[in-house]
Amino acid sequence: MTSDTESARPEIPHSVSRVAEARQRFPALAPRYFEAMWEGDPLADAFVADVASLGHGRAMRMLRTACREGIDSVPQAPESLRALFVELDDVPDWVDLAAMDHAYLHVGRYTRQAGIVLGAASLVSGYANATASRPLEMTGRYVESAGMRTIEVASWLVEASAQGGLQRHAAGFELTVRVRIIHALVRAALVKDPRWQDHDWGVPICQAFLAYTLVEFCLIPLRGMAAIGAALLPHEVAGYYARWRYVGHLLGIHPDLLPGDQTEQEQLEEIYLFTRPEVDGYCRDLVASINAEFLVPEIEQLLPHTRLHRVAPSVVHGLERVFLGDRIADELGIPDTRVKTVIRAVGPVLGAVNRAVDRVPGSLAARATLGERYRVKQDARLRARYDVHHDLVDAAPSGEPHPAREQATA
């Protein structure tokens, strides 16, 4: 870490752009957003500080047991782990898990569209910020395989979105807490890494960028699915925001940065994009990697004949331009294509058709069942294709060293 003392750090990391304009444009949000660039996750960071003395494997087993059976089931649990679960076990008053599950009952009818949006919008959108992408670069998460990381992210999203998935001892709850600890493990490793330039970048996986995670997996997917004709019903949209607000709580986002609705997520997205540093070569490499290794091959799978595979790159680039907009797509080196015009024209037509079908009695449940069958089949295919048999990186059996892997800290 390049700073000698905390007092020597700048008020705002040097990579942040248009600071004065941001303060004028976002008078309420900007001060807290900039301050949050120096904040990690105190509870998760405290537990990770104990990992070295506990041993990585033992510490992660304790964490999983606490998720699955409760903290009282963990013999000799450190105070840091107990403190973390005091927060996790204290469900906020605004959480209504039953209502969230009801809202999600039929969203699986758009499984195909959600998969496209995950890769071409949610993940790619984060690469428009070079500082936020730096931890990926320094931990080598795309050196191994863009497909592997995409499957890991999808594993978490599937469980967190499942019926009952966020109940206290459910798999979605556990994976979300493990994602939180993975962030803390990466943060702990990077603050000790001499390559990490804190004056320029702030704290690794800081609260400001962590809060933007909700935009990546809530606002952007909802907007992206609507653009390709897969808009959710109003009560489903409300449930989406409510669910991701709770996911954000479990991820350790501070309450005063935790967006509760569409308006707050839109404002967070706006300040994130307004103050981001310039896109660099690594960001463009990330996009090229996920396109070549994952998205183009996946679009090829959807095309009815191998002769059409040559258009797959243009389809991917067109989708990304629709989802991200031309300005960000240009910065990320995404080729322009006339396919974007076709997608923009077809989206409203498909949307009208899907809205009509949504009104057919029994249609929602039937399509959701088909969507779940498709998801299970695709998950098996992708895992076989990329040889992925774990859920998150902390359970990956081999590969490049990573702070969340046991062998990386042995």
PDB file of N, CA and C in Angstrom, residues 24-111:
ATOM      1  N   GLN A  24     -21.701  19.795  -7.106  1.00  0.00           N
ATOM      2  CA  GLN A  24     -22.797  20.685  -7.482  1.00  0.00           C
ATOM      3  C   GLN A  24     -23.999  19.897  -7.985  1.00  0.00           C
ATOM      4  N   ARG A  25     -23.720  18.848  -8.728  1.00  0.00           N
ATOM      5  CA  ARG A  25     -24.789  18.071  -9.357  1.00  0.00           C
ATOM      6  C   ARG A  25     -25.478  17.127  -8.374  1.00  0.00           C
ATOM      7  N   PHE A  26     -24.708  16.617  -7.402  1.00  0.00           N
ATOM      8  CA  PHE A  26     -25.250  15.678  -6.410  1.00  0.00           C
ATOM      9  C   PHE A  26     -24.942  16.197  -5.004  1.00  0.00           C
ATOM     10  N   PRO A  27     -25.520  17.309  -4.602  1.00  0.00           N
ATOM     11  CA  PRO A  27     -25.138  17.931  -3.321  1.00  0.00           C
ATOM     12  C   PRO A  27     -25.373  17.051  -2.102  1.00  0.00           C
ATOM     13  N   ALA A  28     -26.388  16.217  -2.140  1.00  0.00           N
ATOM     14  CA  ALA A  28     -26.672  15.349  -0.996  1.00  0.00           C
ATOM     15  C   ALA A  28     -25.830  14.078  -1.016  1.00  0.00           C
ATOM     16  N   LEU A  29     -25.643  13.494  -2.204  1.00  0.00           N
ATOM     17  CA  LEU A  29     -24.984  12.195  -2.306  1.00  0.00           C
ATOM     18  C   LEU A  29     -23.466  12.287  -2.397  1.00  0.00           C
ATOM     19  N   ALA A  30     -22.943  13.272  -3.101  1.00  0.00           N
ATOM     20  CA  ALA A  30     -21.508  13.311  -3.405  1.00  0.00           C
ATOM     21  C   ALA A  30     -20.610  13.249  -2.167  1.00  0.00           C
ATOM     22  N   PRO A  31     -20.850  14.042  -1.112  1.00  0.00           N
ATOM     23  CA  PRO A  31     -19.943  13.971   0.045  1.00  0.00           C
ATOM     24  C   PRO A  31     -19.842  12.560   0.633  1.00  0.00           C
ATOM     25  N   ARG A  32     -20.988  11.893   0.768  1.00  0.00           N
ATOM     26  CA  ARG A  32     -20.982  10.538   1.345  1.00  0.00           C
ATOM     27  C   ARG A  32     -20.352   9.546   0.377  1.00  0.00           C
ATOM     28  N   TYR A  33     -20.609   9.688  -0.910  1.00  0.00           N
ATOM     29  CA  TYR A  33     -20.065   8.789  -1.918  1.00  0.00           C
ATOM     30  C   TYR A  33     -18.544   8.878  -1.939  1.00  0.00           C
ATOM     31  N   PHE A  34     -18.005  10.090  -1.894  1.00  0.00           N
ATOM     32  CA  PHE A  34     -16.551  10.251  -1.904  1.00  0.00           C
ATOM     33  C   PHE A  34     -15.929   9.729  -0.608  1.00  0.00           C
ATOM     34  N   GLU A  35     -16.573   9.987   0.505  1.00  0.00           N
ATOM     35  CA  GLU A  35     -16.079   9.481   1.787  1.00  0.00           C
ATOM     36  C   GLU A  35     -16.026   7.955   1.788  1.00  0.00           C
ATOM     37  N   ALA A  36     -17.021   7.350   1.141  1.00  0.00           N
ATOM     38  CA  ALA A  36     -17.125   5.886   1.130  1.00  0.00           C
ATOM     39  C   ALA A  36     -16.021   5.219   0.338  1.00  0.00           C
ATOM     40  N   MET A  37     -15.271   5.981  -0.456  1.00  0.00           N
ATOM     41  CA  MET A  37     -14.152   5.403  -1.189  1.00  0.00           C
ATOM     42  C   MET A  37     -12.997   5.026  -0.271  1.00  0.00           C
ATOM     43  N   TRP A  38     -13.052   5.495   0.971  1.00  0.00           N
ATOM     44  CA  TRP A  38     -12.035   5.147   1.957  1.00  0.00           C
ATOM     45  C   TRP A  38     -12.549   4.135   2.969  1.00  0.00           C
ATOM     46  N   GLU A  39     -13.717   3.565   2.721  1.00  0.00           N
ATOM     47  CA  GLU A  39     -14.326   2.640   3.678  1.00  0.00           C
ATOM     48  C   GLU A  39     -14.439   1.240   3.101  1.00  0.00           C
ATOM     49  N   GLY A  40     -14.074   0.269   3.921  1.00  0.00           N
ATOM     50  CA  GLY A  40     -14.288  -1.122   3.567  1.00  0.00           C
ATOM     51  C   GLY A  40     -15.528  -1.649   4.262  1.00  0.00           C
ATOM     52  N   ASP A  41     -15.406  -2.811   4.877  1.00  0.00           N
ATOM     53  CA  ASP A  41     -16.522  -3.468   5.575  1.00  0.00           C
ATOM     54  C   ASP A  41     -15.982  -3.894   6.931  1.00  0.00           C
ATOM     55  N   PRO A  42     -16.116  -3.056   7.969  1.00  0.00           N
ATOM     56  CA  PRO A  42     -15.455  -3.326   9.252  1.00  0.00           C
ATOM     57  C   PRO A  42     -15.718  -4.704   9.835  1.00  0.00           C
ATOM     58  N   LEU A  43     -16.957  -5.185   9.789  1.00  0.00           N
ATOM     59  CA  LEU A  43     -17.266  -6.481  10.390  1.00  0.00           C
ATOM     60  C   LEU A  43     -16.620  -7.624   9.610  1.00  0.00           C
ATOM     61  N   ALA A  44     -16.760  -7.618   8.294  1.00  0.00           N
ATOM     62  CA  ALA A  44     -16.137  -8.666   7.482  1.00  0.00           C
ATOM     63  C   ALA A  44     -14.620  -8.562   7.523  1.00  0.00           C
ATOM     64  N   ASP A  45     -14.091  -7.346   7.511  1.00  0.00           N
ATOM     65  CA  ASP A  45     -12.641  -7.161   7.549  1.00  0.00           C
ATOM     66  C   ASP A  45     -12.054  -7.661   8.869  1.00  0.00           C
ATOM     67  N   ALA A  46     -12.804  -7.499   9.956  1.00  0.00           N
ATOM     68  CA  ALA A  46     -12.322  -7.978  11.257  1.00  0.00           C
ATOM     69  C   ALA A  46     -12.241  -9.500  11.275  1.00  0.00           C
ATOM     70  N   PHE A  47     -13.242 -10.168  10.702  1.00  0.00           N
ATOM     71  CA  PHE A  47     -13.190 -11.631  10.637  1.00  0.00           C
ATOM     72  C   PHE A  47     -12.021 -12.082   9.778  1.00  0.00           C
ATOM     73  N   VAL A  48     -11.824 -11.453   8.634  1.00  0.00           N
ATOM     74  CA  VAL A  48     -10.715 -11.832   7.750  1.00  0.00           C
ATOM     75  C   VAL A  48      -9.377 -11.603   8.436  1.00  0.00           C
ATOM     76  N   ALA A  49      -9.285 -10.601   9.288  1.00  0.00           N
ATOM     77  CA  ALA A  49      -8.044 -10.377  10.038  1.00  0.00           C
ATOM     78  C   ALA A  49      -7.733 -11.555  10.958  1.00  0.00           C
ATOM     79  N   ASP A  50      -8.764 -12.305  11.356  1.00  0.00           N
ATOM     80  CA  ASP A  50      -8.568 -13.474  12.220  1.00  0.00           C
ATOM     81  C   ASP A  50      -8.303 -14.749  11.430  1.00  0.00           C
ATOM     82  N   VAL A  51      -8.455 -14.695  10.109  1.00  0.00           N
ATOM     83  CA  VAL A  51      -8.314 -15.900   9.293  1.00  0.00           C
ATOM     84  C   VAL A  51      -6.907 -16.478   9.399  1.00  0.00           C
ATOM     85  N   ALA A  52      -5.899 -15.622   9.428  1.00  0.00           N
ATOM     86  CA  ALA A  52      -4.521 -16.112   9.476  1.00  0.00           C
ATOM     87  C   ALA A  52      -4.279 -16.964  10.718  1.00  0.00           C
ATOM     88  N   SER A  53      -4.774 -16.519  11.869  1.00  0.00           N
ATOM     89  CA  SER A  53      -4.567 -17.287  13.102  1.00  0.00           C
ATOM     90  C   SER A  53      -5.463 -18.520  13.171  1.00  0.00           C
ATOM     91  N   LEU A  54      -6.637 -18.441  12.553  1.00  0.00           N
ATOM     92  CA  LEU A  54      -7.544 -19.586  12.563  1.00  0.00           C
ATOM     93  C   LEU A  54      -7.143 -20.649  11.543  1.00  0.00           C
ATOM     94  N   GLY A  55      -6.515 -20.205  10.458  1.00  0.00           N
ATOM     95  CA  GLY A  55      -6.279 -21.079   9.310  1.00  0.00           C
ATOM     96  C   GLY A  55      -7.407 -20.885   8.317  1.00  0.00           C
ATOM     97  N   HIS A  56      -7.065 -20.744   7.050  1.00  0.00           N
ATOM     98  CA  HIS A  56      -8.068 -20.413   6.036  1.00  0.00           C
ATOM     99  C   HIS A  56      -9.192 -21.444   5.978  1.00  0.00           C
ATOM    100  N   GLY A  57      -8.823 -22.715   5.904  1.00  0.00           N
ATOM    101  CA  GLY A  57      -9.838 -23.760   5.790  1.00  0.00           C
ATOM    102  C   GLY A  57     -10.762 -23.802   6.992  1.00  0.00           C
ATOM    103  N   ARG A  58     -10.178 -23.702   8.181  1.00  0.00           N
ATOM    104  CA  ARG A  58     -10.999 -23.737   9.397  1.00  0.00           C
ATOM    105  C   ARG A  58     -11.911 -22.523   9.464  1.00  0.00           C
ATOM    106  N   ALA A  59     -11.395 -21.365   9.132  1.00  0.00           N
ATOM    107  CA  ALA A  59     -12.200 -20.141   9.182  1.00  0.00           C
ATOM    108  C   ALA A  59     -13.396 -20.225   8.243  1.00  0.00           C
ATOM    109  N   MET A  60     -13.173 -20.722   7.013  1.00  0.00           N
ATOM    110  CA  MET A  60     -14.271 -20.804   6.057  1.00  0.00           C
ATOM    111  C   MET A  60     -15.284 -21.869   6.459  1.00  0.00           C
ATOM    112  N   ARG A  61     -14.813 -22.947   7.101  1.00  0.00           N
ATOM    113  CA  ARG A  61     -15.769 -23.938   7.612  1.00  0.00           C
ATOM    114  C   ARG A  61     -16.620 -23.341   8.716  1.00  0.00           C
ATOM    115  N   MET A  62     -16.013 -22.538   9.572  1.00  0.00           N
ATOM    116  CA  MET A  62     -16.781 -21.846  10.620  1.00  0.00           C
ATOM    117  C   MET A  62     -17.848 -20.949  10.003  1.00  0.00           C
ATOM    118  N   LEU A  63     -17.453 -20.218   8.969  1.00  0.00           N
ATOM    119  CA  LEU A  63     -18.384 -19.307   8.318  1.00  0.00           C
ATOM    120  C   LEU A  63     -19.566 -20.078   7.737  1.00  0.00           C
ATOM    121  N   ARG A  64     -19.293 -21.168   7.063  1.00  0.00           N
ATOM    122  CA  ARG A  64     -20.371 -21.935   6.438  1.00  0.00           C
ATOM    123  C   ARG A  64     -21.281 -22.564   7.488  1.00  0.00           C
ATOM    124  N   THR A  65     -20.708 -23.050   8.556  1.00  0.00           N
ATOM    125  CA  THR A  65     -21.527 -23.625   9.626  1.00  0.00           C
ATOM    126  C   THR A  65     -22.424 -22.562  10.236  1.00  0.00           C
ATOM    127  N   ALA A  66     -21.880 -21.371  10.457  1.00  0.00           N
ATOM    128  CA  ALA A  66     -22.681 -20.282  11.020  1.00  0.00           C
ATOM    129  C   ALA A  66     -23.825 -19.903  10.088  1.00  0.00           C
ATOM    130  N   CYS A  67     -23.572 -19.947   8.786  1.00  0.00           N
ATOM    131  CA  CYS A  67     -24.634 -19.648   7.817  1.00  0.00           C
ATOM    132  C   CYS A  67     -25.714 -20.723   7.838  1.00  0.00           C
ATOM    133  N   ARG A  68     -25.298 -21.968   7.898  1.00  0.00           N
ATOM    134  CA  ARG A  68     -26.238 -23.080   7.747  1.00  0.00           C
ATOM    135  C   ARG A  68     -26.941 -23.457   9.044  1.00  0.00           C
ATOM    136  N   GLU A  69     -26.243 -23.302  10.180  1.00  0.00           N
ATOM    137  CA  GLU A  69     -26.789 -23.804  11.443  1.00  0.00           C
ATOM    138  C   GLU A  69     -26.894 -22.741  12.525  1.00  0.00           C
ATOM    139  N   GLY A  70     -26.312 -21.590  12.297  1.00  0.00           N
ATOM    140  CA  GLY A  70     -26.332 -20.542  13.311  1.00  0.00           C
ATOM    141  C   GLY A  70     -24.991 -20.411  14.003  1.00  0.00           C
ATOM    142  N   ILE A  71     -24.699 -19.237  14.497  1.00  0.00           N
ATOM    143  CA  ILE A  71     -23.396 -18.975  15.109  1.00  0.00           C
ATOM    144  C   ILE A  71     -23.177 -19.794  16.369  1.00  0.00           C
ATOM    145  N   ASP A  72     -24.249 -20.143  17.078  1.00  0.00           N
ATOM    146  CA  ASP A  72     -24.093 -20.939  18.299  1.00  0.00           C
ATOM    147  C   ASP A  72     -23.649 -22.365  18.005  1.00  0.00           C
ATOM    148  N   SER A  73     -23.691 -22.770  16.732  1.00  0.00           N
ATOM    149  CA  SER A  73     -23.248 -24.107  16.342  1.00  0.00           C
ATOM    150  C   SER A  73     -21.763 -24.143  15.996  1.00  0.00           C
ATOM    151  N   VAL A  74     -21.077 -23.022  16.158  1.00  0.00           N
ATOM    152  CA  VAL A  74     -19.659 -22.938  15.810  1.00  0.00           C
ATOM    153  C   VAL A  74     -18.827 -22.944  17.093  1.00  0.00           C
ATOM    154  N   PRO A  75     -18.180 -24.063  17.416  1.00  0.00           N
ATOM    155  CA  PRO A  75     -17.336 -24.098  18.613  1.00  0.00           C
ATOM    156  C   PRO A  75     -16.160 -23.131  18.476  1.00  0.00           C
ATOM    157  N   GLN A  76     -15.862 -22.444  19.525  1.00  0.00           N
ATOM    158  CA  GLN A  76     -14.707 -21.541  19.584  1.00  0.00           C
ATOM    159  C   GLN A  76     -14.744 -20.481  18.476  1.00  0.00           C
ATOM    160  N   ALA A  77     -15.937 -20.030  18.155  1.00  0.00           N
ATOM    161  CA  ALA A  77     -16.056 -18.973  17.150  1.00  0.00           C
ATOM    162  C   ALA A  77     -15.388 -17.698  17.657  1.00  0.00           C
ATOM    163  N   PRO A  78     -14.566 -17.056  16.843  1.00  0.00           N
ATOM    164  CA  PRO A  78     -13.937 -15.805  17.270  1.00  0.00           C
ATOM    165  C   PRO A  78     -14.981 -14.706  17.440  1.00  0.00           C
ATOM    166  N   GLU A  79     -14.661 -13.713  18.251  1.00  0.00           N
ATOM    167  CA  GLU A  79     -15.589 -12.618  18.483  1.00  0.00           C
ATOM    168  C   GLU A  79     -15.914 -11.883  17.190  1.00  0.00           C
ATOM    169  N   SER A  80     -14.951 -11.837  16.267  1.00  0.00           N
ATOM    170  CA  SER A  80     -15.206 -11.159  14.998  1.00  0.00           C
ATOM    171  C   SER A  80     -16.323 -11.836  14.220  1.00  0.00           C
ATOM    172  N   LEU A  81     -16.370 -13.172  14.239  1.00  0.00           N
ATOM    173  CA  LEU A  81     -17.419 -13.900  13.536  1.00  0.00           C
ATOM    174  C   LEU A  81     -18.757 -13.724  14.245  1.00  0.00           C
ATOM    175  N   ARG A  82     -18.715 -13.732  15.571  1.00  0.00           N
ATOM    176  CA  ARG A  82     -19.946 -13.519  16.331  1.00  0.00           C
ATOM    177  C   ARG A  82     -20.521 -12.131  16.059  1.00  0.00           C
ATOM    178  N   ALA A  83     -19.661 -11.143  16.003  1.00  0.00           N
ATOM    179  CA  ALA A  83     -20.123  -9.780  15.735  1.00  0.00           C
ATOM    180  C   ALA A  83     -20.747  -9.672  14.349  1.00  0.00           C
ATOM    181  N   LEU A  84     -20.144 -10.341  13.374  1.00  0.00           N
ATOM    182  CA  LEU A  84     -20.691 -10.335  12.023  1.00  0.00           C
ATOM    183  C   LEU A  84     -22.089 -10.918  12.010  1.00  0.00           C
ATOM    184  N   PHE A  85     -22.296 -12.015  12.736  1.00  0.00           N
ATOM    185  CA  PHE A  85     -23.598 -12.669  12.706  1.00  0.00           C
ATOM    186  C   PHE A  85     -24.619 -11.998  13.606  1.00  0.00           C
ATOM    187  N   VAL A  86     -24.181 -11.188  14.537  1.00  0.00           N
ATOM    188  CA  VAL A  86     -25.146 -10.351  15.248  1.00  0.00           C
ATOM    189  C   VAL A  86     -25.848  -9.442  14.256  1.00  0.00           C
ATOM    190  N   GLU A  87     -25.077  -8.863  13.325  1.00  0.00           N
ATOM    191  CA  GLU A  87     -25.679  -8.018  12.294  1.00  0.00           C
ATOM    192  C   GLU A  87     -26.517  -8.842  11.320  1.00  0.00           C
ATOM    193  N   LEU A  88     -25.976  -9.965  10.845  1.00  0.00           N
ATOM    194  CA  LEU A  88     -26.679 -10.770   9.849  1.00  0.00           C
ATOM    195  C   LEU A  88     -27.976 -11.362  10.388  1.00  0.00           C
ATOM    196  N   ASP A  89     -27.992 -11.676  11.677  1.00  0.00           N
ATOM    197  CA  ASP A  89     -29.194 -12.266  12.274  1.00  0.00           C
ATOM    198  C   ASP A  89     -30.253 -11.222  12.626  1.00  0.00           C
ATOM    199  N   ASP A  90     -29.878  -9.956  12.578  1.00  0.00           N
ATOM    200  CA  ASP A  90     -30.811  -8.878  12.897  1.00  0.00           C
ATOM    201  C   ASP A  90     -31.444  -8.386  11.596  1.00  0.00           C
ATOM    202  N   VAL A  91     -32.544  -9.010  11.201  1.00  0.00           N
ATOM    203  CA  VAL A  91     -33.190  -8.689   9.926  1.00  0.00           C
ATOM    204  C   VAL A  91     -33.865  -7.322  10.031  1.00  0.00           C
ATOM    205  N   PRO A  92     -33.560  -6.406   9.109  1.00  0.00           N
ATOM    206  CA  PRO A  92     -34.172  -5.071   9.164  1.00  0.00           C
ATOM    207  C   PRO A  92     -35.696  -5.130   9.097  1.00  0.00           C
ATOM    208  N   ASP A  93     -36.345  -4.129   9.680  1.00  0.00           N
ATOM    209  CA  ASP A  93     -37.803  -4.094   9.717  1.00  0.00           C
ATOM    210  C   ASP A  93     -38.418  -4.025   8.328  1.00  0.00           C
ATOM    211  N   TRP A  94     -37.681  -3.465   7.371  1.00  0.00           N
ATOM    212  CA  TRP A  94     -38.251  -3.278   6.035  1.00  0.00           C
ATOM    213  C   TRP A  94     -38.193  -4.535   5.174  1.00  0.00           C
ATOM    214  N   VAL A  95     -37.606  -5.602   5.679  1.00  0.00           N
ATOM    215  CA  VAL A  95     -37.491  -6.849   4.903  1.00  0.00           C
ATOM    216  C   VAL A  95     -38.767  -7.671   5.039  1.00  0.00           C
ATOM    217  N   ASP A  96     -39.360  -8.037   3.902  1.00  0.00           N
ATOM    218  CA  ASP A  96     -40.523  -8.926   3.851  1.00  0.00           C
ATOM    219  C   ASP A  96     -40.189 -10.047   2.872  1.00  0.00           C
ATOM    220  N   LEU A  97     -39.602 -11.119   3.389  1.00  0.00           N
ATOM    221  CA  LEU A  97     -39.129 -12.203   2.527  1.00  0.00           C
ATOM    222  C   LEU A  97     -40.261 -12.879   1.767  1.00  0.00           C
ATOM    223  N   ALA A  98     -41.418 -13.011   2.397  1.00  0.00           N
ATOM    224  CA  ALA A  98     -42.546 -13.650   1.723  1.00  0.00           C
ATOM    225  C   ALA A  98     -42.989 -12.827   0.514  1.00  0.00           C
ATOM    226  N   ALA A  99     -43.038 -11.509   0.683  1.00  0.00           N
ATOM    227  CA  ALA A  99     -43.437 -10.643  -0.432  1.00  0.00           C
ATOM    228  C   ALA A  99     -42.397 -10.690  -1.552  1.00  0.00           C
ATOM    229  N   MET A 100     -41.118 -10.750  -1.171  1.00  0.00           N
ATOM    230  CA  MET A 100     -40.056 -10.842  -2.178  1.00  0.00           C
ATOM    231  C   MET A 100     -40.199 -12.128  -2.991  1.00  0.00           C
ATOM    232  N   ASP A 101     -40.448 -13.221  -2.304  1.00  0.00           N
ATOM    233  CA  ASP A 101     -40.590 -14.496  -3.008  1.00  0.00           C
ATOM    234  C   ASP A 101     -41.812 -14.492  -3.916  1.00  0.00           C
ATOM    235  N   HIS A 102     -42.909 -13.902  -3.438  1.00  0.00           N
ATOM    236  CA  HIS A 102     -44.118 -13.830  -4.271  1.00  0.00           C
ATOM    237  C   HIS A 102     -43.846 -13.042  -5.546  1.00  0.00           C
ATOM    238  N   ALA A 103     -43.107 -11.941  -5.415  1.00  0.00           N
ATOM    239  CA  ALA A 103     -42.800 -11.119  -6.588  1.00  0.00           C
ATOM    240  C   ALA A 103     -41.915 -11.856  -7.581  1.00  0.00           C
ATOM    241  N   TYR A 104     -41.093 -12.780  -7.091  1.00  0.00           N
ATOM    242  CA  TYR A 104     -40.150 -13.514  -7.943  1.00  0.00           C
ATOM    243  C   TYR A 104     -40.728 -14.821  -8.489  1.00  0.00           C
ATOM    244  N   LEU A 105     -41.977 -15.100  -8.186  1.00  0.00           N
ATOM    245  CA  LEU A 105     -42.537 -16.419  -8.484  1.00  0.00           C
ATOM    246  C   LEU A 105     -42.434 -16.784  -9.957  1.00  0.00           C
ATOM    247  N   HIS A 106     -42.594 -15.794 -10.849  1.00  0.00           N
ATOM    248  CA  HIS A 106     -42.649 -16.097 -12.282  1.00  0.00           C
ATOM    249  C   HIS A 106     -41.589 -15.382 -13.100  1.00  0.00           C
ATOM    250  N   VAL A 107     -40.609 -14.754 -12.468  1.00  0.00           N
ATOM    251  CA  VAL A 107     -39.593 -14.033 -13.252  1.00  0.00           C
ATOM    252  C   VAL A 107     -38.736 -14.996 -14.071  1.00  0.00           C
ATOM    253  N   GLY A 108     -38.728 -16.266 -13.709  1.00  0.00           N
ATOM    254  CA  GLY A 108     -37.950 -17.250 -14.441  1.00  0.00           C
ATOM    255  C   GLY A 108     -38.424 -17.479 -15.861  1.00  0.00           C
ATOM    256  N   ARG A 109     -39.571 -16.917 -16.220  1.00  0.00           N
ATOM    257  CA  ARG A 109     -40.033 -17.060 -17.607  1.00  0.00           C
ATOM    258  C   ARG A 109     -39.091 -16.352 -18.570  1.00  0.00           C
ATOM    259  N   TYR A 110     -38.283 -15.459 -18.043  1.00  0.00           N
ATOM    260  CA  TYR A 110     -37.328 -14.731 -18.871  1.00  0.00           C
ATOM    261  C   TYR A 110     -35.885 -15.173 -18.591  1.00  0.00           C
ATOM    262  N   THR A 111     -35.712 -16.443 -18.329  1.00  0.00           N
ATOM    263  CA  THR A 111     -34.376 -16.967 -18.024  1.00  0.00           C
ATOM    264  C   THR A 111     -33.395 -16.707 -19.168  1.00  0.00           C
TER     265      THR A 111
END
